[in-house]
Amino acid sequence: MNTKSLVSISDIGREDILSLLDKARKFEENPNRRLLEGRVVATLFFEPSTRTRLSFETAVNRLGGRVIGFSDAATSSSSKGETLKDTIKMVSNYADLIVMRHYLEGAARYASEVTSVPVINAGDGANQHPTQTLLDLYSIYKTQGTLENLTITMVGDLKYGRTVHSLLMAMRYFNPTFRFVACDELQMPQEYKDFCTQNGIKYTEHKDFSPEVIKSSDIIYMTRVQRERFTDIMEYEKVKDLYTLNNAMLEGSRDNLRILHPLPRVNEINQDVDDNPKAYYFDQARNGLYARQAIICSLLNIPVE
């Protein structure tokens, strides 16, 4: 990789992505390596997380490194009024790399500009989630055998869903076709549709999660309607149950179809889908370990054989 930090998926190019996916494959073959011996990684989670934080910490532990940090901003000095700049500069004295999740868009970029150690964005508001994108890409590649010329249907919260924003941007190198399925309140933001147009990416918009859309898909990417992004609880209640995938809806779908979800799910995927071989979301979460090991080693310039 030709960048010191990973803040946005746009920080890396096609060859970087393919290199990281190859490293992830090597880590899947052997995840327990002492490549981070003597290194310290700080995990700073100003916003709640389960899968992302635990997979990063597992990645560091399996690589022989040490983890410091916090999983609740209330336990940090930010609760006393310490600025983000001061927190980052202080932690930089102790760690070789910082993994940060923050509720403010742009916080990770700012952190990368005030520290000399690499920063990995583990999610900043509704903006970007690049490490989720790389594990998504690895999941797509593993299940489809390619990233090229796929039809990817994104369903649910496309307005605030940072995972779909990052995935859309990363796929620009691989000639995708997108189906955006969302209600008026949660449509894909115009800036990302403009991005598609500027990069020659084909897309269609749908309010109905129809059989035709499902049957034309190689990947269905379900998303949770995120209550924490809504200031008006009535607006959330209005849209939270509009799109739910159940097993019967998959009848007649392509054999290669796989269903992804960044998790946690609420009720947007019925539990009767879990035993369908096309359900891949739990495997997808496991792939996060290997993708994040690859990212950490790349940013620290550690070779992976």
XYZ file of C-alpha atoms in Angstrom:
305
model
C 0.000 0.000 0.000
C 1.210 3.477 -0.813
C -0.487 5.234 2.094
C 0.383 5.525 5.770
C -3.209 5.356 7.046
C -6.441 3.754 5.871
C -9.151 6.371 6.348
C -11.206 5.967 3.192
C -11.428 3.182 0.656
C -10.479 5.854 -1.884
C -7.023 5.964 -0.239
C -6.133 2.720 -2.036
C -6.271 1.585 -5.653
C -7.111 -1.591 -7.531
C -3.683 -3.196 -7.071
C -3.693 -2.352 -3.344
C -7.081 -4.034 -2.988
C -5.973 -7.177 -4.814
C -2.757 -7.311 -2.776
C -4.705 -7.036 0.486
C -7.103 -9.779 -0.594
C -4.146 -12.025 -1.372
C -2.686 -11.341 2.076
C -6.087 -12.089 3.641
C -6.063 -15.459 1.855
C -2.644 -16.222 3.353
C -3.881 -15.309 6.815
C -6.932 -17.522 6.385
C -4.547 -20.391 5.670
C -2.525 -19.540 8.780
C -3.886 -16.787 11.065
C -1.503 -17.442 13.980
C 1.811 -15.733 13.244
C 4.156 -13.734 15.487
C 4.451 -10.837 13.067
C 3.493 -8.143 15.616
C 5.889 -9.254 18.353
C 6.786 -6.160 20.383
C 4.139 -3.981 18.673
C 1.251 -2.192 20.411
C -2.068 -1.374 18.719
C -4.512 1.107 20.295
C -8.241 0.576 19.724
C -10.143 3.816 20.384
C -13.889 3.256 20.121
C -15.828 6.451 20.757
C -18.924 4.657 19.449
C -20.204 1.163 20.389
C -18.933 -1.827 18.439
C -18.825 -5.580 18.910
C -17.662 -7.319 15.717
C -15.249 -4.652 14.475
C -13.527 -4.115 17.813
C -13.288 -7.801 18.690
C -12.042 -8.800 15.245
C -9.323 -6.130 15.377
C -8.279 -7.223 18.847
C -8.309 -10.871 17.793
C -6.240 -9.996 14.725
C -3.592 -8.303 16.886
C -3.554 -11.115 19.444
C -3.206 -13.818 16.790
C -0.291 -11.863 15.336
C 1.472 -11.698 18.705
C 0.914 -7.997 19.408
C -0.583 -6.162 22.389
C -3.804 -4.146 22.518
C -4.533 -1.022 24.548
C -7.477 1.349 24.360
C -11.118 1.738 25.325
C -14.504 0.549 24.109
C -16.543 3.290 25.791
C -15.711 6.968 25.404
C -17.202 7.574 28.853
C -14.165 5.802 30.328
C -11.721 8.052 28.465
C -10.608 11.621 29.126
C -12.891 12.820 26.329
C -15.634 12.622 28.959
C -13.678 15.303 30.840
C -13.558 17.543 27.799
C -10.242 16.444 26.281
C -10.092 17.261 22.569
C -9.748 14.551 19.955
C -6.410 16.046 18.945
C -5.024 15.723 22.467
C -6.337 12.169 22.850
C -4.756 11.075 19.565
C -1.415 12.743 20.261
C -1.309 11.213 23.739
C -2.127 7.695 22.516
C 0.444 8.061 19.726
C 3.124 8.087 22.427
C 2.169 4.543 23.419
C 1.089 2.739 20.231
C 2.507 1.772 16.847
C -0.913 1.967 15.181
C -4.338 3.404 16.068
C -7.686 1.828 15.194
C -10.483 4.365 15.738
C -14.253 4.427 15.502
C -15.919 7.807 15.969
C -19.432 9.186 15.623
C -18.295 12.269 13.679
C -17.719 12.130 9.940
C -14.154 13.145 9.152
C -12.809 12.322 12.631
C -10.515 9.571 11.328
C -9.068 11.825 8.631
C -8.402 14.497 11.234
C -6.753 11.952 13.537
C -4.459 10.798 10.720
C -3.339 14.394 10.192
C -2.337 15.045 13.816
C -0.336 11.879 14.463
C 2.767 10.251 13.024
C 1.489 6.678 13.529
C -0.864 4.942 11.067
C -4.600 5.322 11.685
C -7.229 2.805 10.597
C -10.750 4.133 10.293
C -13.092 1.621 11.941
C -16.108 3.764 11.032
C -16.731 7.509 11.180
C -20.402 8.404 11.465
C -22.339 7.625 8.281
C -19.250 8.264 6.171
C -16.787 5.378 5.610
C -15.916 1.930 6.949
C -12.999 0.792 4.759
C -11.988 -2.333 6.683
C -15.563 -3.634 6.462
C -15.325 -2.994 2.732
C -12.169 -5.063 2.395
C -13.717 -8.002 4.235
C -16.800 -7.583 2.034
C -14.610 -7.673 -1.069
C -12.831 -10.757 0.227
C -16.216 -12.400 0.881
C -17.437 -11.539 -2.602
C -14.249 -12.820 -4.197
C -14.347 -16.073 -2.226
C -17.972 -16.805 -3.094
C -17.976 -15.628 -6.718
C -14.416 -16.444 -7.767
C -14.098 -12.908 -9.164
C -14.883 -9.272 -8.456
C -15.569 -8.509 -12.103
C -18.950 -7.865 -13.787
C -21.176 -8.683 -10.810
C -24.696 -7.460 -10.056
C -24.840 -6.273 -6.456
C -28.161 -5.365 -4.842
C -27.975 -3.068 -1.801
C -31.086 -3.054 0.373
C -32.365 -0.903 3.239
C -30.512 2.015 4.775
C -28.522 3.372 1.859
C -28.525 6.916 3.211
C -26.660 6.356 6.475
C -25.099 2.964 5.706
C -21.370 3.680 5.600
C -20.635 0.070 4.576
C -22.567 0.405 1.305
C -20.940 3.755 0.566
C -17.447 2.307 0.913
C -18.288 -0.859 -1.032
C -19.738 1.149 -3.898
C -16.540 3.199 -4.154
C -14.261 0.159 -4.010
C -16.139 -1.690 -6.751
C -15.472 1.055 -9.308
C -12.446 -0.924 -10.516
C -14.458 -4.064 -11.327
C -17.344 -3.034 -13.635
C -20.281 -3.768 -11.295
C -23.995 -3.213 -11.809
C -25.805 -1.965 -8.712
C -29.436 -2.252 -7.687
C -30.322 0.286 -4.956
C -33.432 -0.816 -3.028
C -34.627 1.782 -0.521
C -37.572 3.971 0.447
C -37.533 7.702 -0.262
C -36.206 8.520 3.216
C -33.210 6.164 2.945
C -32.155 6.388 -0.706
C -28.533 6.325 -1.772
C -27.237 9.914 -1.384
C -26.868 11.903 -4.582
C -23.107 12.214 -4.169
C -22.714 8.431 -4.491
C -25.026 8.271 -7.494
C -22.924 11.028 -9.028
C -19.849 8.926 -8.252
C -21.398 6.042 -10.192
C -22.109 8.299 -13.153
C -18.609 9.780 -13.138
C -17.024 6.318 -13.017
C -19.264 4.649 -15.582
C -20.934 2.409 -13.000
C -24.387 1.131 -13.980
C -27.147 1.370 -11.369
C -30.918 1.284 -11.045
C -33.097 2.452 -8.145
C -36.046 0.515 -6.723
C -38.547 0.979 -3.914
C -39.822 -2.589 -4.228
C -37.597 -5.520 -3.218
C -39.109 -7.540 -6.047
C -38.529 -11.113 -7.262
C -37.067 -9.664 -10.464
C -34.438 -7.754 -8.494
C -33.570 -10.797 -6.378
C -33.337 -13.143 -9.364
C -30.981 -10.803 -11.226
C -28.507 -10.515 -8.322
C -25.156 -12.176 -7.670
C -24.855 -10.507 -4.256
C -27.623 -9.171 -2.019
C -26.219 -6.795 0.585
C -28.775 -6.279 3.354
C -28.440 -3.409 5.824
C -29.958 -2.536 9.169
C -31.980 0.657 9.511
C -29.852 2.376 12.140
C -31.920 3.911 14.894
C -28.881 5.764 16.233
C -28.713 7.850 13.024
C -32.255 9.233 13.445
C -33.044 12.348 15.453
C -36.795 11.726 15.046
C -37.848 8.355 16.487
C -41.132 8.512 14.573
C -39.209 8.621 11.291
C -37.282 5.525 12.372
C -40.463 3.644 13.308
C -41.906 4.523 9.919
C -39.124 2.903 7.891
C -37.507 0.247 10.100
C -39.546 -2.740 8.843
C -39.934 -1.930 5.148
C -37.451 -4.497 3.809
C -37.197 -7.996 5.256
C -35.665 -10.949 3.407
C -37.143 -14.396 4.087
C -36.250 -17.805 2.725
C -39.221 -18.076 0.354
C -38.059 -14.940 -1.467
C -34.891 -16.776 -2.562
C -36.728 -19.367 -4.642
C -35.571 -19.161 -8.246
C -32.525 -17.030 -7.399
C -29.146 -17.671 -8.998
C -27.120 -20.626 -7.686
C -24.164 -18.349 -7.064
C -26.207 -15.790 -5.102
C -24.818 -14.986 -1.675
C -26.428 -12.810 0.998
C -24.183 -10.419 2.889
C -24.882 -8.224 5.901
C -22.372 -6.179 7.935
C -24.257 -7.108 11.141
C -25.764 -6.655 13.632
C -29.110 -7.523 12.118
C -32.421 -6.693 13.721
C -35.252 -8.087 11.606
C -34.164 -7.349 8.028
C -33.124 -10.993 7.480
C -35.539 -13.587 8.795
C -33.891 -16.369 10.777
C -35.293 -18.923 8.337
C -32.632 -17.683 5.875
C -29.775 -18.712 8.174
C -29.712 -22.356 7.085
C -29.909 -21.538 3.388
C -26.506 -22.190 1.721
C -26.830 -18.762 0.088
C -26.621 -17.077 3.521
C -23.037 -15.925 3.989
C -23.168 -13.191 6.653
C -21.642 -15.194 9.505
C -18.793 -16.389 7.261
C -18.458 -12.793 6.126
C -17.884 -11.704 9.725
C -15.185 -14.373 10.166
C -13.429 -13.045 7.060
C -12.984 -9.767 8.925
C -10.220 -11.310 10.998
C -8.101 -12.160 7.950
C -8.779 -8.886 6.149
C -7.831 -6.847 9.213
C -4.658 -8.846 9.774
C -3.720 -8.026 6.178
C -4.444 -4.309 6.652
C -2.474 -4.036 9.910
C 0.597 -5.713 8.450
C 0.426 -3.631 5.276
C 0.267 -0.329 7.161
C 3.187 -1.397 9.372
C 5.178 -2.556 6.308
C 5.420 -6.114 7.613
C 5.865 -8.707 4.829
C 3.384 -11.573 4.668
C 4.693 -14.790 3.098
